[in-house]
Structure formats: C-alpha cells, structure tokens
C-alpha cells in the first residue's frame, strides 16, 4: 500500500459501520483498499502514519461557492443582499479578468483544503479558469457560469460569453482525469432571467448530459416578487419550465414552502444550504429539518466569501445543526450524523460521485481527512461524531487527501505554491481599491 493509517478512529459515514475504533485504513493509488482492526497484522506500506488520538473522516463537499469571490473578502459588509449585490459586488465583478479569477479561485482552494474540503460546486465567471485551478490543485469540482439575462426578448444563450466559456470548459476539462472536474450549466435565478433563456440552457444541458446549478428562494424579496410575477414560487416556476427535469442543485432554498419541498423531493433536486451566508445577509432560515424529513438531499455550502468571510465548512456543519434546533424548538433536530452526512455523502451525491466518494469504504476513493483530536478543543472525547459536528474547527485538520494524493499536511500545501499565491492576491487587491 501507499499509505497505512494505524490505530485510529474512523467516522466512516458508511451506514453499515459508521464509527470504527482501533482501526487501520490503507490506501493504494486513489482507492481505499484496506480497513481492518489494528490487531490484524498489517500489510507492507510505503508510508505508515500513527493514528493515535487522530480521527479519519471523508473529505468535505462545499456544494455552493463563488470561489473567486475570495478577492472580495470584507469588500462590502453589513448590507442587504440587494444593496450588496447590485451596488457593490456586481460593479466590482466587472473588473474581473481570467487571471484574477484564477488567483481568487486558487486562494479559495487553498483555504478549503487546509480546512478539509476536497470538492466544491462553483458558479462563477471564467469557469474555464476555475476548472483549471481545481485541476492544478488536485481537488474535485463541478463548475458552471450562470446566465443573467434581464432582456426577456433579445437574450440569446448562444451569443452570451457564458456559452463560449461553457463550451470551452466542456472541451478542455469535462470528465477528464476520470471525472475529477465536471462541467455544469447554470441559471442564476428566476429574478435575473426568463423562461426562453431557461429553455435554451436546459436544452443545452440535456444535449450534453450536464447537471444544473441555480439559486432558489434565497430572500423573501426574490420569493415574493416571483409569486407576484408568476403567481408561483421560484421552485414551482422552475419545475413548470423543465429546469428540474435534469439533475439540479439549488442553492439556499430559504423560503421554500411545504409544496416546494414536495416538488424538490420528487424531482430529485439537491438543496445547498448556506447557513452562515444566509445569516450574515439576514436572508432568513431555510427549513432544513423539514426538507430532510421530506426526502430532499440537503448539502452544505459556504456561498461566496464576500457574504461569509470563510470557507471553513466545519463552521457550516455546526451552525446548520444549531439553527434547526432553534427553529424547531427541538434539540434533537438536525443531529450530528445528519449534518455530517450533508457535508460528505450528500455532497458527493449532489455532484454525481456517491458511487465513489463521500464515505470511508473499501473500493471508494481515498478522499479523506485526518483530524488532530489531541488538543484542548477536542478533549475529552466521548463520541467522535459529536466532536466533529460541534467542537471541530478547520484548524484541527492535519491532513487532506483527495483520490489518494496528499494535498495538505500540517500547514504545508503539496500542490499549491502558497507564497506566490499570497503575493498574487495582494497584487490583485490593487484592482479593487
């Protein structure tokens, strides 16, 4: 084997054996090939890692990002979504270039892998640059660029640079390296485009067997204006126009109704819950507990750093659970294993990777984290899953592995020149000041 973890605890997210103690786990190539009790004589390994006081778990999935918005961290805070978006972020984004997008995406990836994220679902400009950054860094990614077409009568997807970028990314990156990068189509939202454009995008996606990525009922303003315009909710409008006929991940779902939840579950739409971004922008509180009980595949996302300030998915895990307990006045709502599932196997499912990733299991990809439990934040530990959900910070991540490749270990980036990247970020700031 290439790597053997000895005498460790594993929160596998495998329902057949969710937590294993005193276990050895081995990696050969990109796969997990060995899971046995420590008492079993181990096979030979090129590298042996002592897992005492460490916990292994699957790598995290960040299922709604605008990764290059790391360049706008702290750029415009404490404003409503509409004010923040239309008066600050949209104008700043007009200054973005392919190079700046690549730099911002690499910064996002560096932050993500150092805090345990091995895959992200992105919706942003210059998607070919996003895909390229993910490819260079060795992470998994589903990438898209959302259409925005305010002119109902003249918008043409095939004349939009979104189309040319998507076509270029399809040719260059889609399903290359055995599917590590996947290209998707994207519709920003019901309030930034119209049905004729949605049909063009969904027809294109269907032709190329692509998934879709959309924003859905993020704010009460968006939700209520849609009802005023169409006499339907955003979920009902998208459902009527065939958007949900394809594999789809819908970000936010803050204001979805009980009827919407039924539509989402029956259509197989995955919801990307972004608790911290929704709190910071005062967008509201998504009914996640209802969605989970209603059969919706709910995942977690950080949204853009400009509306969150962090890509640490462990913050989202804890907040997702606590908010549902508060909302439902029920301390058993959204328990630890449920929110950990949202960050792992549910995320893998939303990206079309559930057959190979999202849990620690023989034959699955070695997408995993090693977390140091020998520190004051983690002691004492009576249940590793509870500590992961409620006590763990991204700072506790000691090692991040994607498809068997070590990307990050004890502060060292293996695939990113972090000094050069930070220099490039400081240089990029001059554009926006």
Tab-separated table of C-alpha atoms in Angstrom:
chain	number	residue	atom	x	y	z
A	1	UNK	CA	0.000	0.000	0.000
A	2	UNK	CA	0.993	3.625	-0.415
A	3	UNK	CA	-0.266	4.869	2.963
A	4	UNK	CA	-1.438	2.971	6.033
A	5	UNK	CA	-3.082	4.751	8.956
A	6	UNK	CA	-2.517	2.728	12.131
A	7	UNK	CA	-4.606	2.533	15.306
A	8	UNK	CA	-7.019	5.319	14.519
A	9	UNK	CA	-10.702	6.181	14.913
A	10	UNK	CA	-12.730	6.488	11.718
A	11	UNK	CA	-16.071	8.239	11.301
A	12	UNK	CA	-16.758	6.496	8.014
A	13	UNK	CA	-20.253	7.821	7.129
A	14	UNK	CA	-20.863	4.261	5.924
A	15	UNK	CA	-24.247	3.269	7.416
A	16	UNK	CA	-23.041	-0.314	7.730
A	17	UNK	CA	-20.274	0.735	10.152
A	18	UNK	CA	-20.469	4.480	10.867
A	19	UNK	CA	-17.779	4.692	13.559
A	20	UNK	CA	-14.790	2.364	13.872
A	21	UNK	CA	-12.312	2.372	16.754
A	22	UNK	CA	-8.780	0.965	16.852
A	23	UNK	CA	-8.769	0.540	13.108
A	24	UNK	CA	-6.157	0.501	10.341
A	25	UNK	CA	-7.016	2.041	6.963
A	26	UNK	CA	-4.867	1.655	3.874
A	27	UNK	CA	-4.655	3.488	0.546
A	28	UNK	CA	-3.365	2.094	-2.734
A	29	UNK	CA	-3.343	4.537	-5.627
A	30	UNK	CA	-6.556	6.533	-5.495
A	31	UNK	CA	-8.579	3.910	-3.593
A	32	UNK	CA	-9.174	2.757	-0.031
A	33	UNK	CA	-8.114	-0.884	-0.167
A	34	UNK	CA	-7.746	-1.914	3.465
A	35	UNK	CA	-9.920	-1.479	6.583
A	36	UNK	CA	-9.108	-3.873	9.397
A	37	UNK	CA	-8.815	-3.957	13.181
A	38	UNK	CA	-5.433	-2.821	14.473
A	39	UNK	CA	-4.936	-6.260	15.993
A	40	UNK	CA	-4.696	-7.757	12.484
A	41	UNK	CA	-1.110	-7.948	11.209
A	42	UNK	CA	-0.893	-5.132	8.640
A	43	UNK	CA	0.415	-5.464	5.094
A	44	UNK	CA	3.502	-3.591	3.976
A	45	UNK	CA	3.105	0.119	3.245
A	46	UNK	CA	5.390	2.757	1.774
A	47	UNK	CA	4.275	5.152	4.486
A	48	UNK	CA	2.919	4.309	7.935
A	49	UNK	CA	1.063	7.022	9.881
A	50	UNK	CA	0.311	6.679	13.583
A	51	UNK	CA	-3.377	7.480	14.011
A	52	UNK	CA	-3.396	7.543	17.810
A	53	UNK	CA	-5.550	10.463	19.013
A	54	UNK	CA	-6.458	11.179	15.387
A	55	UNK	CA	-9.791	10.798	13.613
A	56	UNK	CA	-10.262	9.956	9.934
A	57	UNK	CA	-13.387	11.029	8.086
A	58	UNK	CA	-14.426	11.547	4.450
A	59	UNK	CA	-13.387	14.765	2.754
A	60	UNK	CA	-15.934	17.575	2.844
A	61	UNK	CA	-18.059	18.790	-0.079
A	62	UNK	CA	-18.729	22.521	-0.405
A	63	UNK	CA	-21.786	22.478	-2.655
A	64	UNK	CA	-22.333	26.153	-3.390
A	65	UNK	CA	-19.435	28.506	-3.955
A	66	UNK	CA	-18.416	31.516	-5.964
A	67	UNK	CA	-14.797	30.632	-5.308
A	68	UNK	CA	-13.024	33.619	-6.854
A	69	UNK	CA	-15.034	35.946	-4.598
A	70	UNK	CA	-12.284	35.385	-2.051
A	71	UNK	CA	-10.905	38.547	-3.670
A	72	UNK	CA	-13.901	40.382	-2.162
A	73	UNK	CA	-13.479	39.101	1.392
A	74	UNK	CA	-14.615	42.024	3.569
A	75	UNK	CA	-15.141	44.220	0.500
A	76	UNK	CA	-18.713	45.264	1.329
A	77	UNK	CA	-20.303	44.033	4.542
A	78	UNK	CA	-23.360	44.785	6.689
A	79	UNK	CA	-25.728	45.483	3.783
A	80	UNK	CA	-28.900	43.874	2.457
A	81	UNK	CA	-28.460	41.275	-0.267
A	82	UNK	CA	-29.931	43.515	-2.962
A	83	UNK	CA	-27.823	46.539	-1.923
A	84	UNK	CA	-24.683	44.426	-1.503
A	85	UNK	CA	-25.155	42.634	-4.810
A	86	UNK	CA	-26.306	45.379	-7.167
A	87	UNK	CA	-24.406	48.375	-5.747
A	88	UNK	CA	-21.123	46.812	-4.709
A	89	UNK	CA	-20.428	43.275	-5.888
A	90	UNK	CA	-21.744	43.483	-9.455
A	91	UNK	CA	-19.689	46.656	-10.178
A	92	UNK	CA	-16.553	45.096	-8.652
A	93	UNK	CA	-17.045	41.940	-10.696
A	94	UNK	CA	-16.930	43.986	-13.883
A	95	UNK	CA	-13.204	44.419	-13.162
A	96	UNK	CA	-12.524	40.683	-13.022
A	97	UNK	CA	-10.211	39.149	-15.600
A	98	UNK	CA	-9.377	35.498	-16.268
A	99	UNK	CA	-6.091	35.909	-14.370
A	100	UNK	CA	-7.785	37.496	-11.350
A	101	UNK	CA	-10.419	34.755	-11.345
A	102	UNK	CA	-7.710	32.094	-11.376
A	103	UNK	CA	-5.924	33.794	-8.463
A	104	UNK	CA	-9.118	34.134	-6.422
A	105	UNK	CA	-10.065	30.521	-7.084
A	106	UNK	CA	-6.647	29.234	-6.065
A	107	UNK	CA	-6.928	31.241	-2.831
A	108	UNK	CA	-10.319	29.651	-2.190
A	109	UNK	CA	-8.966	26.174	-2.848
A	110	UNK	CA	-6.018	26.751	-0.511
A	111	UNK	CA	-8.407	27.787	2.244
A	112	UNK	CA	-10.719	24.869	1.532
A	113	UNK	CA	-8.121	22.109	1.527
A	114	UNK	CA	-6.493	23.429	4.702
A	115	UNK	CA	-9.869	23.099	6.443
A	116	UNK	CA	-10.895	19.737	4.993
A	117	UNK	CA	-12.810	20.405	1.770
A	118	UNK	CA	-11.828	18.189	-1.160
A	119	UNK	CA	-14.591	19.157	-3.611
A	120	UNK	CA	-16.649	22.236	-4.472
A	121	UNK	CA	-19.584	23.129	-6.706
A	122	UNK	CA	-18.895	26.517	-8.234
A	123	UNK	CA	-20.986	29.089	-10.070
A	124	UNK	CA	-18.895	31.968	-11.335
A	125	UNK	CA	-17.327	33.863	-14.213
A	126	UNK	CA	-14.479	32.492	-16.345
A	127	UNK	CA	-15.397	28.940	-15.413
A	128	UNK	CA	-12.578	27.542	-17.519
A	129	UNK	CA	-10.151	29.333	-15.173
A	130	UNK	CA	-11.991	27.877	-12.178
A	131	UNK	CA	-11.735	24.410	-13.683
A	132	UNK	CA	-8.065	24.956	-14.431
A	133	UNK	CA	-7.325	25.999	-10.857
A	134	UNK	CA	-9.118	22.931	-9.493
A	135	UNK	CA	-7.208	20.716	-11.890
A	136	UNK	CA	-3.855	22.215	-10.850
A	137	UNK	CA	-4.600	21.920	-7.134
A	138	UNK	CA	-5.797	18.306	-7.353
A	139	UNK	CA	-9.293	18.787	-5.946
A	140	UNK	CA	-12.673	17.686	-7.274
A	141	UNK	CA	-15.002	20.323	-8.703
A	142	UNK	CA	-18.282	20.827	-10.530
A	143	UNK	CA	-18.048	24.170	-12.317
A	144	UNK	CA	-20.547	26.424	-14.046
A	145	UNK	CA	-21.174	30.029	-15.025
A	146	UNK	CA	-24.711	31.317	-14.533
A	147	UNK	CA	-26.676	33.098	-17.221
A	148	UNK	CA	-28.027	36.534	-16.375
A	149	UNK	CA	-30.397	37.964	-18.982
A	150	UNK	CA	-32.563	40.881	-17.968
A	151	UNK	CA	-33.815	41.474	-21.519
A	152	UNK	CA	-36.612	38.956	-21.991
A	153	UNK	CA	-36.960	39.370	-25.741
A	154	UNK	CA	-33.400	39.647	-27.000
A	155	UNK	CA	-31.300	37.418	-24.740
A	156	UNK	CA	-29.672	34.531	-26.601
A	157	UNK	CA	-27.674	31.985	-24.621
A	158	UNK	CA	-25.639	31.026	-27.677
A	159	UNK	CA	-24.451	34.631	-28.114
A	160	UNK	CA	-23.554	35.017	-24.438
A	161	UNK	CA	-19.929	34.551	-23.394
A	162	UNK	CA	-21.285	32.145	-20.791
A	163	UNK	CA	-21.944	29.744	-23.660
A	164	UNK	CA	-18.448	30.077	-25.117
A	165	UNK	CA	-16.861	29.593	-21.685
A	166	UNK	CA	-19.024	26.556	-21.006
A	167	UNK	CA	-18.222	25.050	-24.403
A	168	UNK	CA	-14.506	25.672	-23.863
A	169	UNK	CA	-14.577	24.094	-20.384
A	170	UNK	CA	-16.501	21.121	-21.782
A	171	UNK	CA	-13.813	20.510	-24.351
A	172	UNK	CA	-10.885	21.115	-22.002
A	173	UNK	CA	-11.926	19.698	-18.655
A	174	UNK	CA	-15.272	17.890	-18.552
A	175	UNK	CA	-14.862	14.352	-17.202
A	176	UNK	CA	-11.135	14.462	-17.865
A	177	UNK	CA	-8.904	12.558	-15.423
A	178	UNK	CA	-11.739	10.101	-14.806
A	179	UNK	CA	-14.307	12.754	-13.942
A	180	UNK	CA	-12.365	14.806	-11.421
A	181	UNK	CA	-13.705	18.019	-13.000
A	182	UNK	CA	-17.319	18.139	-14.151
A	183	UNK	CA	-18.881	20.959	-16.134
A	184	UNK	CA	-22.474	22.029	-15.469
A	185	UNK	CA	-24.927	24.559	-16.889
A	186	UNK	CA	-26.302	27.297	-14.682
A	187	UNK	CA	-29.189	29.723	-14.299
A	188	UNK	CA	-28.580	32.500	-11.804
A	189	UNK	CA	-32.196	32.717	-10.657
A	190	UNK	CA	-35.790	33.417	-11.583
A	191	UNK	CA	-35.250	37.126	-10.977
A	192	UNK	CA	-32.315	37.582	-13.356
A	193	UNK	CA	-33.576	35.796	-16.493
A	194	UNK	CA	-36.703	34.464	-18.188
A	195	UNK	CA	-38.259	31.243	-19.463
A	196	UNK	CA	-36.939	31.409	-23.066
A	197	UNK	CA	-33.376	31.552	-21.705
A	198	UNK	CA	-34.061	28.706	-19.266
A	199	UNK	CA	-35.187	26.528	-22.158
A	200	UNK	CA	-32.027	27.253	-24.118
A	201	UNK	CA	-29.876	26.355	-21.117
A	202	UNK	CA	-31.792	23.200	-20.202
A	203	UNK	CA	-31.808	22.021	-23.828
A	204	UNK	CA	-28.041	22.557	-23.962
A	205	UNK	CA	-27.545	20.725	-20.666
A	206	UNK	CA	-29.712	17.808	-21.773
A	207	UNK	CA	-27.831	17.523	-25.071
A	208	UNK	CA	-24.503	17.239	-23.233
A	209	UNK	CA	-25.799	15.255	-20.215
A	210	UNK	CA	-24.918	18.063	-17.798
A	211	UNK	CA	-26.311	18.934	-14.398
A	212	UNK	CA	-27.719	22.346	-13.481
A	213	UNK	CA	-26.868	24.818	-10.719
A	214	UNK	CA	-29.342	27.558	-9.723
A	215	UNK	CA	-30.166	29.996	-6.939
A	216	UNK	CA	-33.583	29.372	-5.397
A	217	UNK	CA	-35.718	31.398	-2.953
A	218	UNK	CA	-32.744	32.974	-1.235
A	219	UNK	CA	-34.586	36.057	0.019
A	220	UNK	CA	-38.179	36.946	0.791
A	221	UNK	CA	-37.953	39.705	-1.830
A	222	UNK	CA	-36.967	37.244	-4.557
A	223	UNK	CA	-39.565	34.712	-3.430
A	224	UNK	CA	-42.469	37.147	-3.089
A	225	UNK	CA	-41.697	39.045	-6.288
A	226	UNK	CA	-41.753	35.737	-8.145
A	227	UNK	CA	-45.192	34.972	-6.725
A	228	UNK	CA	-46.374	38.454	-7.776
A	229	UNK	CA	-44.997	37.987	-11.297
A	230	UNK	CA	-45.872	34.352	-11.983
A	231	UNK	CA	-48.421	33.501	-9.294
A	232	UNK	CA	-45.999	30.688	-8.413
A	233	UNK	CA	-42.976	30.256	-6.181
A	234	UNK	CA	-39.497	30.066	-7.768
A	235	UNK	CA	-39.459	26.282	-7.273
A	236	UNK	CA	-42.843	25.954	-8.948
A	237	UNK	CA	-41.754	28.181	-11.855
A	238	UNK	CA	-38.551	26.233	-12.456
A	239	UNK	CA	-40.455	22.958	-12.155
A	240	UNK	CA	-43.059	24.091	-14.693
A	241	UNK	CA	-40.377	25.117	-17.196
A	242	UNK	CA	-38.401	21.867	-17.006
A	243	UNK	CA	-35.400	23.131	-15.063
A	244	UNK	CA	-35.905	20.368	-12.506
A	245	UNK	CA	-36.143	17.665	-15.189
A	246	UNK	CA	-32.342	17.470	-15.123
A	247	UNK	CA	-30.030	16.749	-12.174
A	248	UNK	CA	-30.050	20.043	-10.311
A	249	UNK	CA	-28.504	21.600	-7.248
A	250	UNK	CA	-30.402	24.622	-5.953
A	251	UNK	CA	-28.611	26.966	-3.608
A	252	UNK	CA	-30.293	28.321	-0.477
A	253	UNK	CA	-33.980	27.336	-0.503
A	254	UNK	CA	-34.528	29.679	2.430
A	255	UNK	CA	-38.159	30.495	1.657
A	256	UNK	CA	-39.363	27.241	0.117
A	257	UNK	CA	-42.895	26.174	1.028
A	258	UNK	CA	-44.198	22.741	2.011
A	259	UNK	CA	-45.401	22.303	-1.581
A	260	UNK	CA	-41.963	23.324	-2.859
A	261	UNK	CA	-40.349	20.686	-0.642
A	262	UNK	CA	-42.542	18.017	-2.233
A	263	UNK	CA	-41.513	19.215	-5.696
A	264	UNK	CA	-37.820	19.202	-4.757
A	265	UNK	CA	-38.014	15.696	-3.289
A	266	UNK	CA	-39.999	14.231	-6.195
A	267	UNK	CA	-37.739	15.894	-8.775
A	268	UNK	CA	-34.536	14.809	-7.041
A	269	UNK	CA	-33.313	18.400	-6.674
A	270	UNK	CA	-30.453	18.781	-4.196
A	271	UNK	CA	-30.511	21.814	-1.904
A	272	UNK	CA	-27.243	23.507	-0.950
A	273	UNK	CA	-27.832	25.023	2.478
A	274	UNK	CA	-25.655	28.076	3.242
A	275	UNK	CA	-26.410	28.878	6.881
A	276	UNK	CA	-23.698	31.461	7.605
A	277	UNK	CA	-24.188	33.422	4.395
A	278	UNK	CA	-27.948	33.444	4.926
A	279	UNK	CA	-27.448	34.684	8.480
A	280	UNK	CA	-24.947	37.371	7.550
A	281	UNK	CA	-27.197	38.775	4.825
A	282	UNK	CA	-30.288	38.307	7.016
A	283	UNK	CA	-31.860	36.318	4.194
A	284	UNK	CA	-33.695	34.005	6.581
A	285	UNK	CA	-33.524	30.464	7.891
A	286	UNK	CA	-34.026	27.556	5.492
A	287	UNK	CA	-36.388	24.804	6.727
A	288	UNK	CA	-33.665	22.168	6.541
A	289	UNK	CA	-35.194	19.806	9.088
A	290	UNK	CA	-38.435	19.777	7.075
A	291	UNK	CA	-36.523	19.206	3.854
A	292	UNK	CA	-34.548	16.303	5.303
A	293	UNK	CA	-37.698	14.696	6.680
A	294	UNK	CA	-39.397	15.346	3.337
A	295	UNK	CA	-36.771	13.347	1.454
A	296	UNK	CA	-34.734	16.198	-0.054
A	297	UNK	CA	-30.993	15.618	-0.433
A	298	UNK	CA	-29.622	18.581	1.536
A	299	UNK	CA	-25.958	19.535	1.264
A	300	UNK	CA	-23.854	22.370	2.675
A	301	UNK	CA	-22.184	25.360	1.055
A	302	UNK	CA	-20.323	28.456	2.127
A	303	UNK	CA	-21.547	30.693	-0.721
A	304	UNK	CA	-19.044	33.355	-1.759
A	305	UNK	CA	-16.555	34.561	0.821
A	306	UNK	CA	-17.831	38.116	0.300
A	307	UNK	CA	-21.056	37.067	2.018
A	308	UNK	CA	-19.494	34.702	4.541
A	309	UNK	CA	-15.802	35.552	5.001
A	310	UNK	CA	-14.813	31.903	5.429
A	311	UNK	CA	-14.635	28.630	3.518
A	312	UNK	CA	-14.369	26.582	6.723
A	313	UNK	CA	-17.126	24.011	6.233
A	314	UNK	CA	-16.926	22.879	9.859
A	315	UNK	CA	-18.445	26.252	10.775
A	316	UNK	CA	-21.378	25.460	8.470
A	317	UNK	CA	-21.775	21.961	9.937
A	318	UNK	CA	-22.212	23.245	13.480
A	319	UNK	CA	-24.378	26.208	12.501
A	320	UNK	CA	-26.651	24.065	10.320
A	321	UNK	CA	-27.465	21.861	13.288
A	322	UNK	CA	-27.886	24.644	15.850
A	323	UNK	CA	-30.162	26.733	13.634
A	324	UNK	CA	-32.574	23.847	13.086
A	325	UNK	CA	-32.684	23.106	16.805
A	326	UNK	CA	-33.597	26.739	17.380
A	327	UNK	CA	-36.100	26.923	14.524
A	328	UNK	CA	-37.910	23.754	15.555
A	329	UNK	CA	-37.551	24.305	19.324
A	330	UNK	CA	-36.246	20.749	19.295
A	331	UNK	CA	-32.735	19.832	20.477
A	332	UNK	CA	-32.929	16.587	18.510
A	333	UNK	CA	-33.434	18.327	15.147
A	334	UNK	CA	-30.609	18.009	12.584
A	335	UNK	CA	-28.441	15.746	14.778
A	336	UNK	CA	-24.704	15.356	14.394
A	337	UNK	CA	-24.710	12.472	11.936
A	338	UNK	CA	-27.288	14.213	9.732
A	339	UNK	CA	-25.242	17.380	9.321
A	340	UNK	CA	-22.063	15.339	8.785
A	341	UNK	CA	-23.920	13.458	6.046
A	342	UNK	CA	-24.854	16.795	4.487
A	343	UNK	CA	-21.160	17.699	4.295
A	344	UNK	CA	-19.981	14.337	2.952
A	345	UNK	CA	-22.129	11.664	1.301
A	346	UNK	CA	-24.994	14.059	0.468
A	347	UNK	CA	-22.490	16.381	-1.206
A	348	UNK	CA	-20.985	13.516	-3.173
A	349	UNK	CA	-24.482	12.544	-4.314
A	350	UNK	CA	-25.223	16.102	-5.479
A	351	UNK	CA	-22.086	16.045	-7.648
A	352	UNK	CA	-22.812	12.620	-9.116
A	353	UNK	CA	-19.984	10.994	-7.129
A	354	UNK	CA	-21.837	8.961	-4.497
A	355	UNK	CA	-20.694	5.694	-6.081
A	356	UNK	CA	-17.048	6.526	-5.405
A	357	UNK	CA	-16.748	9.162	-2.689
A	358	UNK	CA	-18.369	10.581	0.447
A	359	UNK	CA	-17.607	7.711	2.833
A	360	UNK	CA	-14.654	5.640	4.013
A	361	UNK	CA	-15.269	2.251	2.459
A	362	UNK	CA	-13.186	-0.339	0.632
A	363	UNK	CA	-13.213	0.378	-3.085
A	364	UNK	CA	-14.122	4.054	-2.623
A	365	UNK	CA	-11.780	6.875	-3.499
A	366	UNK	CA	-9.349	7.891	-0.784
A	367	UNK	CA	-10.991	11.297	-0.246
A	368	UNK	CA	-10.345	11.808	3.447
A	369	UNK	CA	-9.182	13.988	6.307
A	370	UNK	CA	-7.089	13.298	9.341
A	371	UNK	CA	-8.072	15.472	12.274
A	372	UNK	CA	-6.000	16.020	15.392
A	373	UNK	CA	-8.051	15.233	18.498
A	374	UNK	CA	-5.105	15.754	20.834
A	375	UNK	CA	-5.857	19.401	21.596
A	376	UNK	CA	-7.952	21.362	24.117
A	377	UNK	CA	-10.843	21.869	21.654
A	378	UNK	CA	-11.351	18.102	21.339
A	379	UNK	CA	-10.766	16.878	24.893
A	380	UNK	CA	-12.426	14.951	26.339
A	381	UNK	CA	-13.993	12.934	23.521
A	382	UNK	CA	-16.815	10.516	24.290
A	383	UNK	CA	-18.177	10.355	20.733
A	384	UNK	CA	-16.041	11.280	17.725
A	385	UNK	CA	-19.026	12.195	15.541
A	386	UNK	CA	-20.347	14.625	18.151
A	387	UNK	CA	-16.951	16.290	18.411
A	388	UNK	CA	-16.712	16.591	14.633
A	389	UNK	CA	-20.113	18.255	14.428
A	390	UNK	CA	-19.897	20.577	17.420
A	391	UNK	CA	-16.254	21.010	18.509
A	392	UNK	CA	-14.110	20.788	15.401
A	393	UNK	CA	-12.618	23.712	13.552
A	394	UNK	CA	-10.949	23.632	10.185
A	395	UNK	CA	-7.762	24.451	12.099
A	396	UNK	CA	-7.849	20.921	13.522
A	397	UNK	CA	-7.371	19.380	10.071
A	398	UNK	CA	-3.900	17.871	9.941
A	399	UNK	CA	-4.055	16.175	6.543
A	400	UNK	CA	-6.299	16.423	3.479
A	401	UNK	CA	-6.214	13.683	0.845
A	402	UNK	CA	-8.066	13.625	-2.484
A	403	UNK	CA	-8.049	10.492	-4.617
A	404	UNK	CA	-5.096	9.197	-2.637
A	405	UNK	CA	-2.980	12.332	-3.158
A	406	UNK	CA	-1.944	14.306	-0.076
A	407	UNK	CA	-2.886	17.918	-0.801
A	408	UNK	CA	-2.195	19.428	2.609
A	409	UNK	CA	-0.329	18.236	5.682
A	410	UNK	CA	0.485	20.076	8.917
A	411	UNK	CA	0.442	23.532	7.336
A	412	UNK	CA	2.228	22.515	4.139
A	413	UNK	CA	0.497	22.764	0.762
A	414	UNK	CA	1.650	19.980	-1.544
A	415	UNK	CA	0.087	21.211	-4.795
A	416	UNK	CA	-0.043	25.000	-4.321
A	417	UNK	CA	2.831	27.495	-4.142
A	418	UNK	CA	1.281	29.354	-1.239
A	419	UNK	CA	3.898	32.127	-1.029
A	420	UNK	CA	3.456	33.053	-4.684
A	421	UNK	CA	-0.316	32.808	-4.369
A	422	UNK	CA	-0.461	35.208	-1.416
A	423	UNK	CA	1.769	37.645	-3.312
A	424	UNK	CA	-0.598	37.453	-6.308
A	425	UNK	CA	-3.602	38.093	-4.052
A	426	UNK	CA	-2.038	41.226	-2.594
A	427	UNK	CA	-1.287	42.422	-6.105
A	428	UNK	CA	-4.883	41.681	-7.191
A	429	UNK	CA	-6.295	43.848	-4.403
A	430	UNK	CA	-4.956	46.953	-6.166
A	431	UNK	CA	-7.585	46.498	-8.873
A	432	UNK	CA	-10.480	46.883	-6.451
A	433	UNK	CA	-9.164	49.634	-4.155
